[in-house]
């Protein structure tokens, strides 16, 4: 599998693609790839002539050093997994390649959406995401870029970034992949012990509880019950909110559609998940 490490290699390769009128799909990742990532890569492969997968654990988006250090790094296994998909190339830069000195970058104001939920709990996280995705988009210039809906707020911010810096890339959100028992796939799941993994199922159970009670309980009652499900399983809840799908602002009354977003610590591992919760239409 073709694996690029430097910006220069990517630029040369990108020029050739443009000359050959090839359509490029881009899947940015931090590695430790799982079936969720693979579904993005497969979708990108269907919709483009060639797919570039970046693998870079971005230090600037970690607000805790210990979390950065513990983040799984499995490059060989990642390459083996991607070998199964045709027309995929990898970009696995070093930090110095990703952030060369003197590379211009004007940070953007993320507005309110950047300061709630993950933005509030992980200060600086989205600034780091915007920084790296800006550099990746500017270098790679794909026609389409693919992001998982598990990072729902990140996806909203990427759409904002794309408009702000006028990249003109088509941003494609892809549904969260789950294990058969409901746990949202995440690279961080690799760090869970088997008992922690069993407890982590309370997150998807709690969100399903909200889904099943839209319009039946008040929003506050649904939130409190859902929070209990998570706490009783021994997790430390960071937040559980029911928010508007576009603004991500907290709701006090049910709408036709809302998103239930959760972050909780399972042992040392911080997990996030979300699901769309819709009002049942009575006919
Ligand atoms: O979602 C991720 O894995 C990361 O936030 C991303 C988009 C690759 C940027 O580092």
PDB file of C-alpha atoms and ligand atoms in Angstrom:
ATOM      1  CA  UNK A   1       0.000   0.000   0.000  1.00  0.00           C
ATOM      2  CA  UNK A   2       1.323   3.410  -0.981  1.00  0.00           C
ATOM      3  CA  UNK A   3       2.132   5.318   2.230  1.00  0.00           C
ATOM      4  CA  UNK A   4       3.177   8.958   2.081  1.00  0.00           C
ATOM      5  CA  UNK A   5       4.947  10.656   4.946  1.00  0.00           C
ATOM      6  CA  UNK A   6       5.876  14.101   3.643  1.00  0.00           C
ATOM      7  CA  UNK A   7       3.904  17.099   2.378  1.00  0.00           C
ATOM      8  CA  UNK A   8       6.051  17.195  -0.763  1.00  0.00           C
ATOM      9  CA  UNK A   9       5.104  13.639  -1.694  1.00  0.00           C
ATOM     10  CA  UNK A  10       1.418  14.477  -1.256  1.00  0.00           C
ATOM     11  CA  UNK A  11       1.669  17.678  -3.316  1.00  0.00           C
ATOM     12  CA  UNK A  12       3.345  15.898  -6.239  1.00  0.00           C
ATOM     13  CA  UNK A  13       0.863  13.032  -6.127  1.00  0.00           C
ATOM     14  CA  UNK A  14      -2.076  15.464  -5.857  1.00  0.00           C
ATOM     15  CA  UNK A  15      -0.907  17.377  -8.955  1.00  0.00           C
ATOM     16  CA  UNK A  16      -0.776  14.151 -10.937  1.00  0.00           C
ATOM     17  CA  UNK A  17      -4.328  13.243  -9.851  1.00  0.00           C
ATOM     18  CA  UNK A  18      -5.572  16.635 -11.048  1.00  0.00           C
ATOM     19  CA  UNK A  19      -3.859  16.132 -14.417  1.00  0.00           C
ATOM     20  CA  UNK A  20      -5.521  12.733 -14.709  1.00  0.00           C
ATOM     21  CA  UNK A  21      -8.928  14.241 -13.739  1.00  0.00           C
ATOM     22  CA  UNK A  22      -9.262  11.783 -10.842  1.00  0.00           C
ATOM     23  CA  UNK A  23     -11.758  12.423  -8.067  1.00  0.00           C
ATOM     24  CA  UNK A  24     -10.233  12.236  -4.578  1.00  0.00           C
ATOM     25  CA  UNK A  25     -12.093  11.241  -1.410  1.00  0.00           C
ATOM     26  CA  UNK A  26     -10.468  11.953   1.965  1.00  0.00           C
ATOM     27  CA  UNK A  27     -10.916  10.148   5.295  1.00  0.00           C
ATOM     28  CA  UNK A  28      -9.002  11.855   8.132  1.00  0.00           C
ATOM     29  CA  UNK A  29      -8.303   9.595  11.116  1.00  0.00           C
ATOM     30  CA  UNK A  30      -6.106   9.242  14.161  1.00  0.00           C
ATOM     31  CA  UNK A  31      -5.533   5.553  13.399  1.00  0.00           C
ATOM     32  CA  UNK A  32      -6.472   2.538  15.557  1.00  0.00           C
ATOM     33  CA  UNK A  33      -8.873   1.857  12.738  1.00  0.00           C
ATOM     34  CA  UNK A  34     -12.026  -0.198  13.258  1.00  0.00           C
ATOM     35  CA  UNK A  35     -15.109  -1.142  11.244  1.00  0.00           C
ATOM     36  CA  UNK A  36     -16.518   2.370  11.722  1.00  0.00           C
ATOM     37  CA  UNK A  37     -13.529   3.908   9.917  1.00  0.00           C
ATOM     38  CA  UNK A  38     -13.670   1.157   7.323  1.00  0.00           C
ATOM     39  CA  UNK A  39     -17.277   2.061   6.500  1.00  0.00           C
ATOM     40  CA  UNK A  40     -16.146   5.643   5.758  1.00  0.00           C
ATOM     41  CA  UNK A  41     -13.292   4.381   3.583  1.00  0.00           C
ATOM     42  CA  UNK A  42     -15.600   2.023   1.687  1.00  0.00           C
ATOM     43  CA  UNK A  43     -18.145   4.774   1.076  1.00  0.00           C
ATOM     44  CA  UNK A  44     -15.354   7.072  -0.105  1.00  0.00           C
ATOM     45  CA  UNK A  45     -14.058   4.320  -2.424  1.00  0.00           C
ATOM     46  CA  UNK A  46     -17.508   3.936  -3.987  1.00  0.00           C
ATOM     47  CA  UNK A  47     -17.888   7.661  -4.607  1.00  0.00           C
ATOM     48  CA  UNK A  48     -14.369   8.586  -5.795  1.00  0.00           C
ATOM     49  CA  UNK A  49     -11.576   7.293  -8.039  1.00  0.00           C
ATOM     50  CA  UNK A  50      -9.103   7.205  -5.184  1.00  0.00           C
ATOM     51  CA  UNK A  51      -9.197   7.554  -1.383  1.00  0.00           C
ATOM     52  CA  UNK A  52      -6.588   9.083   0.870  1.00  0.00           C
ATOM     53  CA  UNK A  53      -6.712   8.049   4.543  1.00  0.00           C
ATOM     54  CA  UNK A  54      -4.648  10.202   6.880  1.00  0.00           C
ATOM     55  CA  UNK A  55      -3.383   8.651  10.093  1.00  0.00           C
ATOM     56  CA  UNK A  56      -2.098  11.218  12.557  1.00  0.00           C
ATOM     57  CA  UNK A  57      -2.618  11.357  16.323  1.00  0.00           C
ATOM     58  CA  UNK A  58      -2.966  15.123  16.581  1.00  0.00           C
ATOM     59  CA  UNK A  59      -1.363  16.331  19.835  1.00  0.00           C
ATOM     60  CA  UNK A  60      -3.040  19.745  19.558  1.00  0.00           C
ATOM     61  CA  UNK A  61      -6.548  18.378  20.053  1.00  0.00           C
ATOM     62  CA  UNK A  62      -5.782  16.561  23.320  1.00  0.00           C
ATOM     63  CA  UNK A  63      -6.457  18.694  26.352  1.00  0.00           C
ATOM     64  CA  UNK A  64      -4.840  16.106  28.638  1.00  0.00           C
ATOM     65  CA  UNK A  65      -1.336  14.782  28.175  1.00  0.00           C
ATOM     66  CA  UNK A  66      -2.208  11.397  29.723  1.00  0.00           C
ATOM     67  CA  UNK A  67      -5.017  10.906  27.178  1.00  0.00           C
ATOM     68  CA  UNK A  68      -2.630  11.690  24.310  1.00  0.00           C
ATOM     69  CA  UNK A  69      -0.055   9.236  25.648  1.00  0.00           C
ATOM     70  CA  UNK A  70      -2.636   6.462  26.133  1.00  0.00           C
ATOM     71  CA  UNK A  71      -4.219   6.924  22.686  1.00  0.00           C
ATOM     72  CA  UNK A  72      -3.767   3.619  20.795  1.00  0.00           C
ATOM     73  CA  UNK A  73      -1.243   3.585  17.943  1.00  0.00           C
ATOM     74  CA  UNK A  74      -1.560   0.545  15.666  1.00  0.00           C
ATOM     75  CA  UNK A  75      -0.114   1.612  12.293  1.00  0.00           C
ATOM     76  CA  UNK A  76       0.715  -1.889  11.034  1.00  0.00           C
ATOM     77  CA  UNK A  77      -2.751  -3.241  11.811  1.00  0.00           C
ATOM     78  CA  UNK A  78      -4.272  -0.099  10.246  1.00  0.00           C
ATOM     79  CA  UNK A  79      -2.368  -0.677   7.009  1.00  0.00           C
ATOM     80  CA  UNK A  80      -3.410  -4.346   6.996  1.00  0.00           C
ATOM     81  CA  UNK A  81      -7.077  -3.361   7.409  1.00  0.00           C
ATOM     82  CA  UNK A  82      -6.923  -0.808   4.588  1.00  0.00           C
ATOM     83  CA  UNK A  83      -5.217  -3.338   2.306  1.00  0.00           C
ATOM     84  CA  UNK A  84      -8.626  -4.925   1.832  1.00  0.00           C
ATOM     85  CA  UNK A  85      -9.995  -1.830   0.045  1.00  0.00           C
ATOM     86  CA  UNK A  86      -8.786  -0.979  -3.452  1.00  0.00           C
ATOM     87  CA  UNK A  87      -7.498   2.439  -4.546  1.00  0.00           C
ATOM     88  CA  UNK A  88      -6.582   3.581  -1.040  1.00  0.00           C
ATOM     89  CA  UNK A  89      -3.396   5.430  -0.140  1.00  0.00           C
ATOM     90  CA  UNK A  90      -2.204   6.490   3.310  1.00  0.00           C
ATOM     91  CA  UNK A  91      -0.750   9.731   4.594  1.00  0.00           C
ATOM     92  CA  UNK A  92       0.990   9.173   7.937  1.00  0.00           C
ATOM     93  CA  UNK A  93       2.990  12.352   8.641  1.00  0.00           C
ATOM     94  CA  UNK A  94       5.212  13.155  11.590  1.00  0.00           C
ATOM     95  CA  UNK A  95       4.299  16.117  13.784  1.00  0.00           C
ATOM     96  CA  UNK A  96       7.008  18.244  12.112  1.00  0.00           C
ATOM     97  CA  UNK A  97       5.515  17.493   8.666  1.00  0.00           C
ATOM     98  CA  UNK A  98       1.993  18.213   9.851  1.00  0.00           C
ATOM     99  CA  UNK A  99       2.880  21.510  11.499  1.00  0.00           C
ATOM    100  CA  UNK A 100       5.891  23.002   9.723  1.00  0.00           C
ATOM    101  CA  UNK A 101       7.127  26.232  11.243  1.00  0.00           C
ATOM    102  CA  UNK A 102       5.998  29.288   9.285  1.00  0.00           C
ATOM    103  CA  UNK A 103       2.968  27.563   7.759  1.00  0.00           C
ATOM    104  CA  UNK A 104       0.305  30.270   7.897  1.00  0.00           C
ATOM    105  CA  UNK A 105      -2.836  29.592   9.905  1.00  0.00           C
ATOM    106  CA  UNK A 106      -5.493  32.101  10.952  1.00  0.00           C
ATOM    107  CA  UNK A 107      -7.558  30.484  13.731  1.00  0.00           C
ATOM    108  CA  UNK A 108     -11.302  30.854  13.255  1.00  0.00           C
ATOM    109  CA  UNK A 109     -13.855  31.884  15.841  1.00  0.00           C
ATOM    110  CA  UNK A 110     -15.947  28.782  16.514  1.00  0.00           C
ATOM    111  CA  UNK A 111     -18.817  30.767  18.003  1.00  0.00           C
ATOM    112  CA  UNK A 112     -21.256  29.289  20.497  1.00  0.00           C
ATOM    113  CA  UNK A 113     -21.208  25.791  19.011  1.00  0.00           C
ATOM    114  CA  UNK A 114     -17.523  25.554  19.932  1.00  0.00           C
ATOM    115  CA  UNK A 115     -18.038  26.388  23.588  1.00  0.00           C
ATOM    116  CA  UNK A 116     -20.778  23.917  24.574  1.00  0.00           C
ATOM    117  CA  UNK A 117     -20.729  20.126  25.191  1.00  0.00           C
ATOM    118  CA  UNK A 118     -17.260  18.855  24.107  1.00  0.00           C
ATOM    119  CA  UNK A 119     -16.080  22.455  23.704  1.00  0.00           C
ATOM    120  CA  UNK A 120     -16.936  23.242  27.313  1.00  0.00           C
ATOM    121  CA  UNK A 121     -15.544  20.000  28.755  1.00  0.00           C
ATOM    122  CA  UNK A 122     -12.393  19.820  26.620  1.00  0.00           C
ATOM    123  CA  UNK A 123     -11.083  23.392  26.321  1.00  0.00           C
ATOM    124  CA  UNK A 124      -8.967  23.860  23.216  1.00  0.00           C
ATOM    125  CA  UNK A 125      -9.998  20.517  21.707  1.00  0.00           C
ATOM    126  CA  UNK A 126     -11.899  21.936  18.737  1.00  0.00           C
ATOM    127  CA  UNK A 127      -9.222  24.586  18.094  1.00  0.00           C
ATOM    128  CA  UNK A 128      -6.805  21.677  17.691  1.00  0.00           C
ATOM    129  CA  UNK A 129      -9.204  19.787  15.405  1.00  0.00           C
ATOM    130  CA  UNK A 130      -9.750  22.881  13.245  1.00  0.00           C
ATOM    131  CA  UNK A 131      -6.008  23.498  13.018  1.00  0.00           C
ATOM    132  CA  UNK A 132      -5.155  20.000  11.795  1.00  0.00           C
ATOM    133  CA  UNK A 133      -8.162  19.638   9.478  1.00  0.00           C
ATOM    134  CA  UNK A 134      -7.415  23.063   7.980  1.00  0.00           C
ATOM    135  CA  UNK A 135      -3.863  21.942   7.147  1.00  0.00           C
ATOM    136  CA  UNK A 136      -5.051  18.582   5.820  1.00  0.00           C
ATOM    137  CA  UNK A 137      -7.761  20.110   3.617  1.00  0.00           C
ATOM    138  CA  UNK A 138      -5.367  22.762   2.275  1.00  0.00           C
ATOM    139  CA  UNK A 139      -2.729  20.154   1.409  1.00  0.00           C
ATOM    140  CA  UNK A 140      -4.923  17.343   0.119  1.00  0.00           C
ATOM    141  CA  UNK A 141      -7.684  19.344  -1.586  1.00  0.00           C
ATOM    142  CA  UNK A 142     -10.127  16.459  -1.886  1.00  0.00           C
ATOM    143  CA  UNK A 143     -13.467  16.751  -3.662  1.00  0.00           C
ATOM    144  CA  UNK A 144     -15.207  14.982  -0.760  1.00  0.00           C
ATOM    145  CA  UNK A 145     -14.293  14.365   2.898  1.00  0.00           C
ATOM    146  CA  UNK A 146     -15.908  11.797   5.186  1.00  0.00           C
ATOM    147  CA  UNK A 147     -16.530  12.108   8.932  1.00  0.00           C
ATOM    148  CA  UNK A 148     -18.390   9.887  11.406  1.00  0.00           C
ATOM    149  CA  UNK A 149     -21.579  11.126  13.055  1.00  0.00           C
ATOM    150  CA  UNK A 150     -20.340   9.700  16.364  1.00  0.00           C
ATOM    151  CA  UNK A 151     -18.396  12.968  16.657  1.00  0.00           C
ATOM    152  CA  UNK A 152     -21.577  14.893  15.937  1.00  0.00           C
ATOM    153  CA  UNK A 153     -20.346  18.259  17.184  1.00  0.00           C
ATOM    154  CA  UNK A 154     -17.028  17.839  15.363  1.00  0.00           C
ATOM    155  CA  UNK A 155     -18.937  17.252  12.118  1.00  0.00           C
ATOM    156  CA  UNK A 156     -20.895  20.496  12.635  1.00  0.00           C
ATOM    157  CA  UNK A 157     -17.625  22.362  13.269  1.00  0.00           C
ATOM    158  CA  UNK A 158     -15.969  20.838  10.180  1.00  0.00           C
ATOM    159  CA  UNK A 159     -18.888  22.111   8.050  1.00  0.00           C
ATOM    160  CA  UNK A 160     -18.340  25.559   9.588  1.00  0.00           C
ATOM    161  CA  UNK A 161     -14.567  25.372   8.928  1.00  0.00           C
ATOM    162  CA  UNK A 162     -15.158  24.344   5.308  1.00  0.00           C
ATOM    163  CA  UNK A 163     -17.406  27.378   4.759  1.00  0.00           C
ATOM    164  CA  UNK A 164     -15.182  29.764   6.728  1.00  0.00           C
ATOM    165  CA  UNK A 165     -11.961  28.966   4.844  1.00  0.00           C
ATOM    166  CA  UNK A 166     -13.883  28.482   1.564  1.00  0.00           C
ATOM    167  CA  UNK A 167     -12.449  25.041   0.819  1.00  0.00           C
ATOM    168  CA  UNK A 168     -15.506  24.067  -1.247  1.00  0.00           C
ATOM    169  CA  UNK A 169     -15.177  20.411  -0.212  1.00  0.00           C
ATOM    170  CA  UNK A 170     -18.293  18.263   0.006  1.00  0.00           C
ATOM    171  CA  UNK A 171     -18.485  17.149   3.658  1.00  0.00           C
ATOM    172  CA  UNK A 172     -20.173  13.793   4.113  1.00  0.00           C
ATOM    173  CA  UNK A 173     -21.429  12.616   7.513  1.00  0.00           C
ATOM    174  CA  UNK A 174     -21.634   8.843   7.945  1.00  0.00           C
ATOM    175  CA  UNK A 175     -23.745   6.922  10.497  1.00  0.00           C
ATOM    176  CA  UNK A 176     -22.153   5.616  13.689  1.00  0.00           C
ATOM    177  CA  UNK A 177     -21.186   1.950  13.543  1.00  0.00           C
ATOM    178  CA  UNK A 178     -22.052  -0.113  16.608  1.00  0.00           C
ATOM    179  CA  UNK A 179     -21.058  -3.502  17.937  1.00  0.00           C
ATOM    180  CA  UNK A 180     -24.027  -5.921  17.916  1.00  0.00           C
ATOM    181  CA  UNK A 181     -24.727  -5.133  21.592  1.00  0.00           C
ATOM    182  CA  UNK A 182     -25.027  -1.395  20.865  1.00  0.00           C
ATOM    183  CA  UNK A 183     -21.623  -0.010  21.929  1.00  0.00           C
ATOM    184  CA  UNK A 184     -20.570   2.739  19.526  1.00  0.00           C
ATOM    185  CA  UNK A 185     -17.309   1.778  17.825  1.00  0.00           C
ATOM    186  CA  UNK A 186     -14.381   3.900  18.966  1.00  0.00           C
ATOM    187  CA  UNK A 187     -10.610   3.572  18.958  1.00  0.00           C
ATOM    188  CA  UNK A 188     -10.792   4.229  22.697  1.00  0.00           C
ATOM    189  CA  UNK A 189     -12.766   0.976  23.222  1.00  0.00           C
ATOM    190  CA  UNK A 190      -9.412  -0.824  22.856  1.00  0.00           C
ATOM    191  CA  UNK A 191      -8.509   0.565  26.275  1.00  0.00           C
ATOM    192  CA  UNK A 192     -11.559  -0.910  28.071  1.00  0.00           C
ATOM    193  CA  UNK A 193     -11.264  -4.031  30.238  1.00  0.00           C
ATOM    194  CA  UNK A 194     -14.030  -6.583  29.651  1.00  0.00           C
ATOM    195  CA  UNK A 195     -15.952  -5.474  32.755  1.00  0.00           C
ATOM    196  CA  UNK A 196     -15.568  -1.803  31.776  1.00  0.00           C
ATOM    197  CA  UNK A 197     -16.805  -2.650  28.298  1.00  0.00           C
ATOM    198  CA  UNK A 198     -19.914  -4.296  29.806  1.00  0.00           C
ATOM    199  CA  UNK A 199     -20.553  -1.172  31.923  1.00  0.00           C
ATOM    200  CA  UNK A 200     -20.038   1.078  28.904  1.00  0.00           C
ATOM    201  CA  UNK A 201     -23.152  -0.429  27.327  1.00  0.00           C
ATOM    202  CA  UNK A 202     -25.134   1.737  29.751  1.00  0.00           C
ATOM    203  CA  UNK A 203     -24.403   4.712  27.472  1.00  0.00           C
ATOM    204  CA  UNK A 204     -26.287   3.375  24.460  1.00  0.00           C
ATOM    205  CA  UNK A 205     -28.978   1.956  26.788  1.00  0.00           C
ATOM    206  CA  UNK A 206     -29.486   5.393  28.322  1.00  0.00           C
ATOM    207  CA  UNK A 207     -29.796   7.057  24.924  1.00  0.00           C
ATOM    208  CA  UNK A 208     -32.245   4.381  23.767  1.00  0.00           C
ATOM    209  CA  UNK A 209     -34.275   5.120  26.906  1.00  0.00           C
ATOM    210  CA  UNK A 210     -34.488   8.758  25.794  1.00  0.00           C
ATOM    211  CA  UNK A 211     -35.446   7.678  22.255  1.00  0.00           C
ATOM    212  CA  UNK A 212     -38.289   5.580  23.652  1.00  0.00           C
ATOM    213  CA  UNK A 213     -39.608   8.351  25.883  1.00  0.00           C
ATOM    214  CA  UNK A 214     -39.722  11.335  23.544  1.00  0.00           C
ATOM    215  CA  UNK A 215     -43.052  13.007  24.259  1.00  0.00           C
ATOM    216  CA  UNK A 216     -43.924  10.544  27.037  1.00  0.00           C
ATOM    217  CA  UNK A 217     -41.763  11.951  29.836  1.00  0.00           C
ATOM    218  CA  UNK A 218     -40.715  15.593  30.152  1.00  0.00           C
ATOM    219  CA  UNK A 219     -37.225  16.305  28.825  1.00  0.00           C
ATOM    220  CA  UNK A 220     -35.941  16.727  32.383  1.00  0.00           C
ATOM    221  CA  UNK A 221     -37.474  13.437  33.534  1.00  0.00           C
ATOM    222  CA  UNK A 222     -36.006  11.609  30.528  1.00  0.00           C
ATOM    223  CA  UNK A 223     -32.583  13.150  31.169  1.00  0.00           C
ATOM    224  CA  UNK A 224     -32.618  12.275  34.868  1.00  0.00           C
ATOM    225  CA  UNK A 225     -33.621   8.657  34.220  1.00  0.00           C
ATOM    226  CA  UNK A 226     -31.004   8.312  31.482  1.00  0.00           C
ATOM    227  CA  UNK A 227     -28.311   9.805  33.749  1.00  0.00           C
ATOM    228  CA  UNK A 228     -29.271   7.258  36.447  1.00  0.00           C
ATOM    229  CA  UNK A 229     -28.815   4.381  33.995  1.00  0.00           C
ATOM    230  CA  UNK A 230     -25.244   5.535  33.354  1.00  0.00           C
ATOM    231  CA  UNK A 231     -24.323   6.307  36.976  1.00  0.00           C
ATOM    232  CA  UNK A 232     -25.777   3.023  38.235  1.00  0.00           C
ATOM    233  CA  UNK A 233     -23.453   1.167  35.854  1.00  0.00           C
ATOM    234  CA  UNK A 234     -20.511   2.829  37.657  1.00  0.00           C
ATOM    235  CA  UNK A 235     -19.569   5.348  34.969  1.00  0.00           C
ATOM    236  CA  UNK A 236     -18.737   8.951  35.802  1.00  0.00           C
ATOM    237  CA  UNK A 237     -21.010  11.092  33.693  1.00  0.00           C
ATOM    238  CA  UNK A 238     -19.434  14.153  32.069  1.00  0.00           C
ATOM    239  CA  UNK A 239     -22.670  15.330  30.455  1.00  0.00           C
ATOM    240  CA  UNK A 240     -25.935  14.040  29.042  1.00  0.00           C
ATOM    241  CA  UNK A 241     -27.857  16.640  27.058  1.00  0.00           C
ATOM    242  CA  UNK A 242     -30.789  16.689  24.695  1.00  0.00           C
ATOM    243  CA  UNK A 243     -30.075  19.290  22.038  1.00  0.00           C
ATOM    244  CA  UNK A 244     -31.280  20.804  18.798  1.00  0.00           C
ATOM    245  CA  UNK A 245     -29.721  18.934  15.831  1.00  0.00           C
ATOM    246  CA  UNK A 246     -28.467  22.156  14.182  1.00  0.00           C
ATOM    247  CA  UNK A 247     -27.581  24.616  16.942  1.00  0.00           C
ATOM    248  CA  UNK A 248     -26.725  21.876  19.500  1.00  0.00           C
ATOM    249  CA  UNK A 249     -28.351  24.077  22.139  1.00  0.00           C
ATOM    250  CA  UNK A 250     -30.140  22.467  25.080  1.00  0.00           C
ATOM    251  CA  UNK A 251     -33.867  21.992  24.668  1.00  0.00           C
ATOM    252  CA  UNK A 252     -36.470  22.335  27.365  1.00  0.00           C
ATOM    253  CA  UNK A 253     -39.312  21.002  25.216  1.00  0.00           C
ATOM    254  CA  UNK A 254     -39.434  18.125  22.778  1.00  0.00           C
ATOM    255  CA  UNK A 255     -39.246  18.897  19.069  1.00  0.00           C
ATOM    256  CA  UNK A 256     -39.861  16.619  16.081  1.00  0.00           C
ATOM    257  CA  UNK A 257     -36.119  15.816  16.190  1.00  0.00           C
ATOM    258  CA  UNK A 258     -33.403  16.169  18.835  1.00  0.00           C
ATOM    259  CA  UNK A 259     -30.033  14.621  19.538  1.00  0.00           C
ATOM    260  CA  UNK A 260     -29.174  13.031  22.849  1.00  0.00           C
ATOM    261  CA  UNK A 261     -25.420  13.535  23.404  1.00  0.00           C
ATOM    262  CA  UNK A 262     -23.449  11.796  26.147  1.00  0.00           C
ATOM    263  CA  UNK A 263     -19.889  11.836  27.434  1.00  0.00           C
ATOM    264  CA  UNK A 264     -18.888   9.596  30.344  1.00  0.00           C
ATOM    265  CA  UNK A 265     -15.764   8.153  31.898  1.00  0.00           C
ATOM    266  CA  UNK A 266     -15.612   4.390  32.026  1.00  0.00           C
ATOM    267  CA  UNK A 267     -12.646   3.890  34.324  1.00  0.00           C
ATOM    268  CA  UNK A 268      -9.975   6.133  32.793  1.00  0.00           C
ATOM    269  CA  UNK A 269     -11.495   6.082  29.330  1.00  0.00           C
ATOM    270  CA  UNK A 270     -13.722   8.923  28.179  1.00  0.00           C
ATOM    271  CA  UNK A 271     -16.416   7.744  25.770  1.00  0.00           C
ATOM    272  CA  UNK A 272     -18.911   9.789  23.756  1.00  0.00           C
ATOM    273  CA  UNK A 273     -22.042   8.788  21.902  1.00  0.00           C
ATOM    274  CA  UNK A 274     -25.181  10.362  20.453  1.00  0.00           C
ATOM    275  CA  UNK A 275     -28.371   9.353  18.694  1.00  0.00           C
ATOM    276  CA  UNK A 276     -31.187  11.097  16.934  1.00  0.00           C
ATOM    277  CA  UNK A 277     -34.377  10.973  19.019  1.00  0.00           C
ATOM    278  CA  UNK A 278     -37.597  11.555  17.118  1.00  0.00           C
ATOM    279  CA  UNK A 279     -41.139  12.212  18.226  1.00  0.00           C
ATOM    280  CA  UNK A 280     -43.384   9.298  17.470  1.00  0.00           C
ATOM    281  CA  UNK A 281     -45.951  10.437  14.918  1.00  0.00           C
ATOM    282  CA  UNK A 282     -49.437   9.332  15.975  1.00  0.00           C
ATOM    283  CA  UNK A 283     -51.708   8.664  12.994  1.00  0.00           C
TER     284      UNK A 283
HETATM  285  O1  LIG B   1     -12.202  12.389  14.371  1.00  0.00           O
HETATM  286  C1  LIG B   1     -10.951  12.257  14.434  1.00  0.00           C
HETATM  287  O2  LIG B   1     -10.418  11.145  14.436  1.00  0.00           O
HETATM  288  C2  LIG B   1     -10.068  13.493  14.533  1.00  0.00           C
HETATM  289  O3  LIG B   1     -10.670  14.462  15.306  1.00  0.00           O
HETATM  290  C3  LIG B   1      -9.674  14.066  13.149  1.00  0.00           C
HETATM  291  C4  LIG B   1     -10.883  14.567  12.380  1.00  0.00           C
HETATM  292  C5  LIG B   1      -8.956  12.991  12.352  1.00  0.00           C
HETATM  293  C6  LIG B   1      -8.719  15.230  13.338  1.00  0.00           C
HETATM  294  O4  LIG B   1      -7.556  14.862  14.014  1.00  0.00           O
END
